[in-house]
Coordinates of C-alpha atoms in Angstrom, one line a residue:
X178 CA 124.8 88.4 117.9
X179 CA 123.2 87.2 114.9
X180 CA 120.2 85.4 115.3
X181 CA 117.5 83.4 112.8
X182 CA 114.2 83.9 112.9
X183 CA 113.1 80.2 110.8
X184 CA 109.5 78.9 109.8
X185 CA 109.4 75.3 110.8
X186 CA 105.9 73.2 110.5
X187 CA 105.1 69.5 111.1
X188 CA 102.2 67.6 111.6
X189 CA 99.9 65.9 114.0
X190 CA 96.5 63.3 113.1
X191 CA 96.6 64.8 109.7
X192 CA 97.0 68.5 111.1
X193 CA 99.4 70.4 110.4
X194 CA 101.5 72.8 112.9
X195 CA 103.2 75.7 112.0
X196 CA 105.9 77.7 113.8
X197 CA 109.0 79.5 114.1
X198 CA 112.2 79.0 115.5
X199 CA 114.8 81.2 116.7
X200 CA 118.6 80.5 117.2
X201 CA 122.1 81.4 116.8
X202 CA 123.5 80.9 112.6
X203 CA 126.4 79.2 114.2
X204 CA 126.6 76.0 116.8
X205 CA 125.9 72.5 117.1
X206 CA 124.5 70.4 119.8
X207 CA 122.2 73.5 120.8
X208 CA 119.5 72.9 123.3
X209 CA 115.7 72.5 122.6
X210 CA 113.2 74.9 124.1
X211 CA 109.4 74.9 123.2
X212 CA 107.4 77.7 123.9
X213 CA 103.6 76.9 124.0
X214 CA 101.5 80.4 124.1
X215 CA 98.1 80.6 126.1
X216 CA 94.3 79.9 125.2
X217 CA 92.8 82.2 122.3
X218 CA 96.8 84.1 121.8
X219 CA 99.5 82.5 119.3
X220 CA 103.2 82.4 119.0
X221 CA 104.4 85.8 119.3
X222 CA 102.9 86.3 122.4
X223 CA 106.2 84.4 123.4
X224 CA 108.4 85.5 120.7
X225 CA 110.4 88.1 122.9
X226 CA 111.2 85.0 125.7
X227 CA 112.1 82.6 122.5
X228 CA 114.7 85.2 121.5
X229 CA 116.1 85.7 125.1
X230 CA 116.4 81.8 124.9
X231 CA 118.5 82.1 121.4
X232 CA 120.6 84.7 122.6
X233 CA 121.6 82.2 125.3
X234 CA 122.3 79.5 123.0
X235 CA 119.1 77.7 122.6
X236 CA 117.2 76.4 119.8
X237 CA 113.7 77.9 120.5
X238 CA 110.5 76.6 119.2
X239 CA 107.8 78.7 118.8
X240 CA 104.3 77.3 117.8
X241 CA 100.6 78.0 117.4
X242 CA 98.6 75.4 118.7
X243 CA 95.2 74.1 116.3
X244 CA 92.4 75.3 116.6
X245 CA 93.7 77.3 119.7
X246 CA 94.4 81.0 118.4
X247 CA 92.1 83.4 117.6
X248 CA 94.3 84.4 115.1
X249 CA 96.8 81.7 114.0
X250 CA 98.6 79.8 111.1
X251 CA 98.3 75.8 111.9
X252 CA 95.7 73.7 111.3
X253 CA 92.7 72.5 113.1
X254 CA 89.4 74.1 114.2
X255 CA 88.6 75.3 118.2
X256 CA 85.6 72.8 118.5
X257 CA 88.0 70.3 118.4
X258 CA 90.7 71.9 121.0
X259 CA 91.4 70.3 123.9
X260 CA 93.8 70.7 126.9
X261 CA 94.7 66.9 125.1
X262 CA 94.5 67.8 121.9
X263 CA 97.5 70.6 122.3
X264 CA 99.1 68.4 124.6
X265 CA 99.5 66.2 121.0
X266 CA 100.3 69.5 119.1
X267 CA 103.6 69.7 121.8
X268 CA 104.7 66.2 121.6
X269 CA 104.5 66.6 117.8
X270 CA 106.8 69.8 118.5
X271 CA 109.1 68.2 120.8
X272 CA 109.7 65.3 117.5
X273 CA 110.2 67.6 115.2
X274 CA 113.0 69.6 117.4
X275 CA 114.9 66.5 118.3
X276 CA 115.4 65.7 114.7
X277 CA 116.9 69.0 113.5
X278 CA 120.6 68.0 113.1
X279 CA 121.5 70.8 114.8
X280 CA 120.0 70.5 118.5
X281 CA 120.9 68.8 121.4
X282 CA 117.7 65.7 122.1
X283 CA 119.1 65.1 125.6
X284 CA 118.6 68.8 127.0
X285 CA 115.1 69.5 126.1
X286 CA 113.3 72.8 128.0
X287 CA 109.3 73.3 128.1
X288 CA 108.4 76.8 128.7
X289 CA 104.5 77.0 128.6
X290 CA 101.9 80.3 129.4
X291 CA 98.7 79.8 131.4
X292 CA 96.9 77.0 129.1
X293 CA 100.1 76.1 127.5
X294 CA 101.5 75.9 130.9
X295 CA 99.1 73.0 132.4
X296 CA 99.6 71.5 129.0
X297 CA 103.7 71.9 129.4
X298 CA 103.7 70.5 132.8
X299 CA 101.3 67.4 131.5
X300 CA 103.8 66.7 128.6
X301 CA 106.7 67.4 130.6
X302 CA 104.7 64.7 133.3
X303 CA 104.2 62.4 130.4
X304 CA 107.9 62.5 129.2
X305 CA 109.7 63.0 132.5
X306 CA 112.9 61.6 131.3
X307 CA 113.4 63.7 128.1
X308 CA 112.7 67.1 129.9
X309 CA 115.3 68.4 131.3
X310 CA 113.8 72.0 133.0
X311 CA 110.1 73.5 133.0
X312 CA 109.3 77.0 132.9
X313 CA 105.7 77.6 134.1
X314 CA 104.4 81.2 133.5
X315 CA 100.7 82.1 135.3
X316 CA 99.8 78.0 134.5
X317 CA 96.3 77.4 133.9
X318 CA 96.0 74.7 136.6
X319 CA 92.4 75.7 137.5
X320 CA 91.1 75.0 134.5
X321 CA 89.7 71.2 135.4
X322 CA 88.0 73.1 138.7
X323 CA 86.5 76.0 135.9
X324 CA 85.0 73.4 134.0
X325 CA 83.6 71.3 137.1
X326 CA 81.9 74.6 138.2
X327 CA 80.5 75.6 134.1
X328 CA 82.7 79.2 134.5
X329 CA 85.2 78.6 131.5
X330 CA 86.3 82.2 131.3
X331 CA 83.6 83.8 129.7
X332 CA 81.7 81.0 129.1
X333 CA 79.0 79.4 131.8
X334 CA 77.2 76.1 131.2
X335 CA 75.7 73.0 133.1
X336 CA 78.9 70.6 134.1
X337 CA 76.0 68.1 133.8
X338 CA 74.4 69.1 130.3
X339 CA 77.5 70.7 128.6
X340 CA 76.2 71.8 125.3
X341 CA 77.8 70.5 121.6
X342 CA 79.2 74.0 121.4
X343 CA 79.6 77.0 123.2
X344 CA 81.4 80.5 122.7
X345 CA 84.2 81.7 124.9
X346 CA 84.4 85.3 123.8
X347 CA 85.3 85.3 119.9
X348 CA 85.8 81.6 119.9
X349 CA 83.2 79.1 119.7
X350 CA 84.8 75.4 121.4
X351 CA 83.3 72.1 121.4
X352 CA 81.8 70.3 123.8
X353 CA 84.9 68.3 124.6
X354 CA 86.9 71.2 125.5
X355 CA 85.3 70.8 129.2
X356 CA 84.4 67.4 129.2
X357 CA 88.0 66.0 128.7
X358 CA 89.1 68.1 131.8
X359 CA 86.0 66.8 134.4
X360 CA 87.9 64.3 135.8
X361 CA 91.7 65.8 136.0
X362 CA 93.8 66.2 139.0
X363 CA 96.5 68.8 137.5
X364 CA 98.4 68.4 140.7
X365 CA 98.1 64.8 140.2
X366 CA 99.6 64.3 137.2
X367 CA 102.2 67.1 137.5
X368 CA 104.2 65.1 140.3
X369 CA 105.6 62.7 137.8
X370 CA 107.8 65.4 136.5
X371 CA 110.6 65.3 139.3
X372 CA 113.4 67.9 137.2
X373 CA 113.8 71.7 137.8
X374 CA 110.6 73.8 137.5
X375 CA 110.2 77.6 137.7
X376 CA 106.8 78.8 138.3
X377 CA 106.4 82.9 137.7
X378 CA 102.6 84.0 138.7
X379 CA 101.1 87.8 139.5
X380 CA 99.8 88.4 142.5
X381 CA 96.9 90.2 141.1
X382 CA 96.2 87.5 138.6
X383 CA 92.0 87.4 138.8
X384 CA 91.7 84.7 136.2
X385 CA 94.0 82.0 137.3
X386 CA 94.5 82.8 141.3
X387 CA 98.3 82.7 142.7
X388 CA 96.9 79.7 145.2
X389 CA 97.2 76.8 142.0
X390 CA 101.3 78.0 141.4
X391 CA 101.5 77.9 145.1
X392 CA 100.2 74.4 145.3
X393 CA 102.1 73.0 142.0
X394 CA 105.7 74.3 143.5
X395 CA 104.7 72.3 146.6
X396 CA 103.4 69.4 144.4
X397 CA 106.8 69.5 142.8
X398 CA 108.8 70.1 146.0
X399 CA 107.5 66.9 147.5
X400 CA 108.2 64.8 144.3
X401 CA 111.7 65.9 144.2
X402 CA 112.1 65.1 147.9
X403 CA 111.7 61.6 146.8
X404 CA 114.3 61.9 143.6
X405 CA 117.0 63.7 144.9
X406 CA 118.8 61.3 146.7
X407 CA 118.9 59.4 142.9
X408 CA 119.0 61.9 140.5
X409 CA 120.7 64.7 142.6
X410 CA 119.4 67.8 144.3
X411 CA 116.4 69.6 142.1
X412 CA 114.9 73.3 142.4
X413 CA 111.2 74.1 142.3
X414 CA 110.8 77.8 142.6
X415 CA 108.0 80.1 142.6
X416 CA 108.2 83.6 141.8
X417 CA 106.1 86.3 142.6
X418 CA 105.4 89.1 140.1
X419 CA 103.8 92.0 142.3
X420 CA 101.1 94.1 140.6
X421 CA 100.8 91.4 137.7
X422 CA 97.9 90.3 136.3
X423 CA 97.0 87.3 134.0
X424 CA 99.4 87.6 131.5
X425 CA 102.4 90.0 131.7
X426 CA 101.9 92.3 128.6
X427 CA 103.8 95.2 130.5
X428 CA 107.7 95.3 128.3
X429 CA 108.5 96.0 133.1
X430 CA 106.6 92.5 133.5
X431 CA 108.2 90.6 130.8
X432 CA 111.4 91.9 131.9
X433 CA 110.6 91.1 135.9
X434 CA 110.1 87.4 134.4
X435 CA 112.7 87.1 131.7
X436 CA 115.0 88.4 134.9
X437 CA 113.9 85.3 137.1
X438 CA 113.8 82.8 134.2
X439 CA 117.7 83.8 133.3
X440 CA 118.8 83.6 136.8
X441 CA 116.8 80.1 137.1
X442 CA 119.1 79.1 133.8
X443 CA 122.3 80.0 135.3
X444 CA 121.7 78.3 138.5
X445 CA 120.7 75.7 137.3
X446 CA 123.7 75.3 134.8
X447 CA 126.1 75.7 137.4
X448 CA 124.7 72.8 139.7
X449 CA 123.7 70.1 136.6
X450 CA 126.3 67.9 135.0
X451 CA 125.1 68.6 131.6
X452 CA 127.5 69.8 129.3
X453 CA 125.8 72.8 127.7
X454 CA 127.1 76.4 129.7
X455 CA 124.4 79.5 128.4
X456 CA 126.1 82.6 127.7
X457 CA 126.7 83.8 130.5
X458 CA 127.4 87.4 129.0
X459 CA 123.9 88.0 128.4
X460 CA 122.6 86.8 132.3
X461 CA 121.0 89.9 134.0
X462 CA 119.2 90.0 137.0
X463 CA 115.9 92.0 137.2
X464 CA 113.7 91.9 140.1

């Protein structure tokens, strides 16, 4: 199957956002999915999912968020990161995918890792009516509590005197960067998002614990309690990954996910009335 591998960039305040995007040479009307890589990595930490996702039939957006890689191509510096300020960099993404005269607006997939999972489940909270599934892998939910406490990774600090600057291993972030998070309920927010979620989480994960997936898919279970009867019956599923840390680097991990994430996709194809069908040749179940 022959698939193109496309740089893409737009902009956001005056920033610009660079990017690549996967998907079949042939087809119209293809789907959207955005893939939003964690805190310090960039976009090819979730090129190999973006390519399972074209080989499928989807038109998949990779991205690196600004000021948000340690190594990365878009604009922007870290002091001025925020959990909000790449929630911006994703809406600008999601824009700039609708456009393209060759995807589908109305079936529109978030697919976020640890940072850029709590920021794809605000956006996807923010915009429930345009997202049509969300794909949560090892979600930085506890990052509002991390900041409350001063222990952002591998930074410490006051919560009450949080410093102009202060360096997370080789990345120095501004003082914003905890203070816009103080006052956020993740699980809060997340309930306005009543569509089909997939959460995937290690159970060894030290840096984010397994408890904040546990209580999102229940956060999400009791939202869609209250939209199915309108909207139709809706999935919220967590997966375990045993002997997975924070991020799955293992090719056995990423295949243990990419195995849950394309049985999520079928399942969910066969019980929605949208009229996109993924390949089903290239569905295979790993767990």
């Amino acid at each position: 199957m022959s698939i193109t591998r496309t740089a893409f960039q737009c902009t956001r305040d005056g920033l610009t956002i660079r990017g690549v995007e996967y998907r079949r040479k042939i087809g119209n009307r293809q789907p959207i999915v955005i893939l939003s890589h964690e805190f310090m990595t960039n976009r090819l930490f979730v090129a190999r999912y973006a390519k399972m996702f074209a080989e499928l039939g989807y038109a998949a957006f990779t991205y690196d968020f600004c000021g948000g890689c340690v190594v990365g191509s878009s604009g922007g510096r870290s002091e001025d990161m925020t959990v909000f300020t790449e929630c911006r960099d994703l809406e600008a993404v999601m824009v700039y995918a609708r456009s393209r005269e060759y995807t589908d607006e109305h079936h529109i997939t978030l697919l976020g890792c640890s940072q850029g999972g709590l920021v794809s489940g605000l956006v996807a909270a923010r915009h429930p009516e345009q997202i049509e599934l969300l794909i949560l892998l090892y979600p930085a939910l506890s990052i509002p509590d991390d900041a409350r406490k001063g222990t952002m990774m591998l930074s410490k600090f006051d919560p009450k005197a949080i410093p102009e600057t202060f360096r997370c291993g080789p990345m120095v972030l501004g003082r914003e960067y905890a203070a816009s998070v103080m006052d956020l309920d993740p699980f809060e927010s997340l309930g306005a998002y009543r569509g089909n979620v997939l959460l995937l989480h290690g159970d060894r994960d030290k840096l984010v614990p397994l408890s904040y997936s546990q209580r999102a898919a229940e956060t999400y279970r009791r939202a869609q309690e209250e939209a199915t009867e309108r909207d139709g019956p809706r999935s919220a599923r967590l997966v375990v990954i045993p002997g997975a840390g924070h991020i799955f680097l293992k090719p056995a991990l990423q295949s243990r996910a990419m195995g849950a994430i394309r049985s999520f996709l079928l399942e969910t194809s066969e019980t929605s009335d949208r009229d996109h069908t993924i390949n089903s040749e290239h569905i295979l179940y790993m767990f």
